[in-house]
C-alpha positions in Angstrom: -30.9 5.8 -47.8 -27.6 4.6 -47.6 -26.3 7.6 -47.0 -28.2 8.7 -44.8 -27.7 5.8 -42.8 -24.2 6.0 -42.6 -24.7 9.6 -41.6 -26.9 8.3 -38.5 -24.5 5.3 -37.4 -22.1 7.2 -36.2 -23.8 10.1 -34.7 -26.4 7.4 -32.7 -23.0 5.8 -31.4 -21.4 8.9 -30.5 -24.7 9.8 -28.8 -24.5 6.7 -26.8 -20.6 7.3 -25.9 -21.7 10.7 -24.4 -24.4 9.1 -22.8 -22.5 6.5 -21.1 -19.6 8.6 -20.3 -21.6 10.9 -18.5 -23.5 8.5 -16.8 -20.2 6.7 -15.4 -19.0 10.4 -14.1 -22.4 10.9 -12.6 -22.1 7.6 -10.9 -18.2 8.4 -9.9 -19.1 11.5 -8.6 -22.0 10.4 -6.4 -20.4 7.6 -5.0 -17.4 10.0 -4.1 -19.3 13.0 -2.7 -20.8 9.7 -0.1 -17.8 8.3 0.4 -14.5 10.1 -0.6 -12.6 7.4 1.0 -13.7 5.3 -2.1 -12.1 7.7 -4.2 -9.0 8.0 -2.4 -8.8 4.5 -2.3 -9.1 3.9 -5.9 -6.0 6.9 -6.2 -3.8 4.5 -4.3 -4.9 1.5 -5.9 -3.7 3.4 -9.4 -0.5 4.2 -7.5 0.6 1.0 -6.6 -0.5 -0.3 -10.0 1.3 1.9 -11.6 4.3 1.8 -9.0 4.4 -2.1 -10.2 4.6 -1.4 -13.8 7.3 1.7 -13.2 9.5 -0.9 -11.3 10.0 -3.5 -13.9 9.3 -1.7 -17.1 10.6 2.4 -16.9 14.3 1.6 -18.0 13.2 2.4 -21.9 11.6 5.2 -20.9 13.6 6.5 -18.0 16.6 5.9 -20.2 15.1 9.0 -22.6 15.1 11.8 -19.7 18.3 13.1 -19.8 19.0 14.3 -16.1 17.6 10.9 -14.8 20.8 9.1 -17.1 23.2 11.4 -16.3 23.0 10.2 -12.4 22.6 6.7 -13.6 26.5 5.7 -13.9 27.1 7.1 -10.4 25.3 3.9 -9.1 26.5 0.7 -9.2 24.1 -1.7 -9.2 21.8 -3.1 -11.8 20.2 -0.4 -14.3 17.2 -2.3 -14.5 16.6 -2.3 -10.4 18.2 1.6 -10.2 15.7 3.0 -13.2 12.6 1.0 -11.5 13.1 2.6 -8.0 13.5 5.8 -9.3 10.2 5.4 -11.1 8.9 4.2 -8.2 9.7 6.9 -6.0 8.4 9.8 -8.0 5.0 8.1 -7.9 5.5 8.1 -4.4 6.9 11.6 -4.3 3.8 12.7 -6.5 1.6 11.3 -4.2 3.4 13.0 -1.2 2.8 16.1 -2.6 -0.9 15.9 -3.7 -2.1 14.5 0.0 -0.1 16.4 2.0 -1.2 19.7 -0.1 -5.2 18.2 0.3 -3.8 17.8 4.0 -2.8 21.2 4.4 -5.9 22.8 3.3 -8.3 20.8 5.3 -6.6 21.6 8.8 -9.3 22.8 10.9 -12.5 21.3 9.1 -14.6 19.4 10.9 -17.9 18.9 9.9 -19.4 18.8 6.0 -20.8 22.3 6.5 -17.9 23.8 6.0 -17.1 25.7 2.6 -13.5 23.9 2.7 -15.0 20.4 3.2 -15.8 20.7 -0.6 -12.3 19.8 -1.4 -12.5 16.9 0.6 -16.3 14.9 -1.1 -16.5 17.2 -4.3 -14.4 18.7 -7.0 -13.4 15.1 -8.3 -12.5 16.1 -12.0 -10.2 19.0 -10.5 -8.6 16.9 -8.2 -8.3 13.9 -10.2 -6.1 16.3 -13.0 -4.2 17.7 -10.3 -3.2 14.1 -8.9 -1.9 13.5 -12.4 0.6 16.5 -12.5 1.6 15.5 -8.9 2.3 12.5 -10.5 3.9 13.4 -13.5 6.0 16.5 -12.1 8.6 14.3 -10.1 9.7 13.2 -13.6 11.3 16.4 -14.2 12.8 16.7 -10.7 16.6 16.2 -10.8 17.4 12.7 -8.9 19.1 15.0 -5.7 15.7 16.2 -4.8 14.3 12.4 -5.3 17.3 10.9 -3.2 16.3 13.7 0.1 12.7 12.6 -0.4 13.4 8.4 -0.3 15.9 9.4 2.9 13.5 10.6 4.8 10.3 8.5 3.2 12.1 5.3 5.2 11.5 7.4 8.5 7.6 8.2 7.9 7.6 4.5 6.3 7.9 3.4 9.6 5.2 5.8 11.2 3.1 4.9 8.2 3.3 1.2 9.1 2.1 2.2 12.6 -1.0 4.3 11.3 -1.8 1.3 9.3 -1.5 -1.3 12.3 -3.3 0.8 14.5 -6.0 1.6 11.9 -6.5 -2.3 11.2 -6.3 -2.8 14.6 -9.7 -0.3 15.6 -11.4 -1.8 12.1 -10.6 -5.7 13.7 -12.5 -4.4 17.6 -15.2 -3.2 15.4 -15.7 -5.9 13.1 -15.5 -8.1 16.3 -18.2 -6.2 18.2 -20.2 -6.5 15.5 -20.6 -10.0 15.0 -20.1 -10.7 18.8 -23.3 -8.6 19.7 -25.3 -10.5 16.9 -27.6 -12.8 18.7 -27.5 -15.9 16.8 -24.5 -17.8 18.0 -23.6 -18.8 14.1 -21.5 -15.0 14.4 -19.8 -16.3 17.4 -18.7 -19.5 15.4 -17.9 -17.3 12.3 -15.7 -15.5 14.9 -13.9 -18.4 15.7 -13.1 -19.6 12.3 -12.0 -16.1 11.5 -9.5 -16.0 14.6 -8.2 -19.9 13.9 -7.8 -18.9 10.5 -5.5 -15.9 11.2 -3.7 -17.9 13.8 -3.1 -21.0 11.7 -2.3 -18.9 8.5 -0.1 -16.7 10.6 1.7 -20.0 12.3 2.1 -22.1 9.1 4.2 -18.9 7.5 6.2 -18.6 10.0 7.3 -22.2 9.5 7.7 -21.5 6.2 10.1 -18.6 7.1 12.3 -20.4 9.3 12.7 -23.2 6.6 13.1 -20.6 3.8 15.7 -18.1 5.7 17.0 -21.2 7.8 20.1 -20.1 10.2 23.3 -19.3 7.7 25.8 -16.9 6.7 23.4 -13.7 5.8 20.3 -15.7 7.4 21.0 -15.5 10.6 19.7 -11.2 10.8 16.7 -13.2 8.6 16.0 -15.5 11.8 16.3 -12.8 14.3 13.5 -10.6 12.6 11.0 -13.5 12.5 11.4 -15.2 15.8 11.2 -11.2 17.1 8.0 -11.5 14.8 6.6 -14.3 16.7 7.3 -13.4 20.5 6.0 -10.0 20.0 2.9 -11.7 18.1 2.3 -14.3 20.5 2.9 -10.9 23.6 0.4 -9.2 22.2 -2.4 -12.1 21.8 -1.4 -12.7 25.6 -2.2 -9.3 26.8 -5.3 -9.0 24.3 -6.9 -11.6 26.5 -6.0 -10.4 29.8 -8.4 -9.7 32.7 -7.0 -5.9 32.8 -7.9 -5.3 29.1 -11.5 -4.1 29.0 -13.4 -5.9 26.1 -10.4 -8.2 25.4 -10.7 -10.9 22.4 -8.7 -12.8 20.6 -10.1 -12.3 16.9 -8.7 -8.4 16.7 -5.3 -9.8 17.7 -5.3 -12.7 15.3 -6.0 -10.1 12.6 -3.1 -8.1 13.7 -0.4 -11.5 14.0 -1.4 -12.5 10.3 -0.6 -8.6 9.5 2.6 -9.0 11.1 3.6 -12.2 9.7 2.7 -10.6 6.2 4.7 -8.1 6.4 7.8 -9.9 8.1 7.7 -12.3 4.9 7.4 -9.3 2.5 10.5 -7.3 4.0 12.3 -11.4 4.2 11.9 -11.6 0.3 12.5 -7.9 -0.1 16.2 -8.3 0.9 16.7 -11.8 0.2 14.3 -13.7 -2.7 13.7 -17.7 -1.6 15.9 -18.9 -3.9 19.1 -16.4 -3.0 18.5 -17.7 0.1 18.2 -21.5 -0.8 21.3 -21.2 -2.7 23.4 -19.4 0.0 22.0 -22.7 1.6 23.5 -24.7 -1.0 26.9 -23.1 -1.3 27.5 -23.1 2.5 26.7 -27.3 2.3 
């Protein structure tokens, strides 16, 4: 009995594994083929997850690729920031290749009825393996290749940033005419705490900024960014609300100032950390 018990354990619990594994892939798979956006959402979440880890932890393993560390003494500058952002752009490079390659073959599909529109909701398990080599293929690139692709990645960076704003920017009008149609006026109120919110979120960092990257020696470039920040901010909330603009409101453009201000504190601490800059502060008196 014992025997045959110990016989039965495992098989039940590898029975179960199956079970379960399958069931999570069926699951996957149907919310996908609904929504592939989920999908290639959770892609880029991995991405930057794994861009995160790459950037303070692939020295010991960067240091073992032999073509990566013979380009390494050609830069000087910390080993430990060099290795992480050359981790971090053959994720990026990776990813590059495996959207733009998705992108290339869906040009001129525009409806679900197409044969072609099953690379877009199905084939999950195919796509998810190729993601991985386009991930793991930069890694054998020589750095040359992965110097030309960050070059030009800070010029679509930029158009990236605009897709993004503009994207937010139609999902803010939506979400506004959403709750603004509703007709209990508890939406309109919810509407109003969401657009104070923004504003006084988006107000109180800039504060922040200007008493983080204060006016001094490399600050002053600092200054100029965030006070450019806020005019162009507070232009665009003005002309949201003008009698020209057809369904004007301020909530979309709160949305799109606390954006903004986001991002102006993210590029801020990007160049310059809060305490660099507090003791340039110091030094100067």
């Amino acid at each position: 009995m014992g025997m045959a018990m110990s016989c039965i354990g495992p098989l039940v619990g590898s029975c179960c594994a199956t079970m379960a594994c399958q069931a999570c892939q069926c699951c996957a798979v149907g919310i996908a083929n609904v929504s592939a956006r989920v999908a290639y959402c959770t892609m880029f979440l991995l991405s930057m997850i794994l861009s995160w880890i790459l950037r303070d932890y692939a020295q010991p393993m960067m240091e073992k690729i032999p073509w990566i560390v013979r380009s390494a003494a050609s830069y000087k500058i910390d080993s430990d920031v060099w290795y992480g952002q050359q981790a971090v752009y053959r994720v990026a490079f990776g990813n590059f290749v495996f959207f733009m390659a998705l992108c290339l073959s869906l040009i001129g599909v525009k409806d679900r009825s197409e044969p072609r529109d099953k690379l877009h909701h199905g084939a999950w398990t195919l796509k998810f393996l190729a993601w991985i080599v386009c991930i793991v293929m930069p890694f054998f690139l020589p750095n040359p290749v992965l110097e030309l692709f960050a070059f030009f990645a800070r010029f679509g960076s930029g158009f990236f940033l605009i897709i993004q704003v503009v994207i937010l920017l139609d999902f803010a009008a939506a979400w506004n005419e959403s709750w603004a149609s509703k007709e209990s006026e508890k939406w309109l109120y919810a509407l109003l705490a969401v657009t104070v919110a923004c504003f006084t979120g988006s107000l109180t960092l800039i504060g922040l900024l200007y008493q983080w990257y204060r006016p001094h020696g490399d600050c002053s470039l600092n200054i100029f960014f965030i006070t450019f920040t806020l005019l162009g901010c507070f232009a665009f909330s003005v002309v949201s609300i003008h009698p020209a603009v057809k369904g004007g409101s301020l909530m979309p453009s709160a949305v799109i100032t606390a954006y903004c201000v986001y991002l102006c504190y993210r590029c801020q601490y990007v160049y310059q950390p809060i305490n660099q800059s507090r003791q340039s502060h110091a030094v100067g008196g």
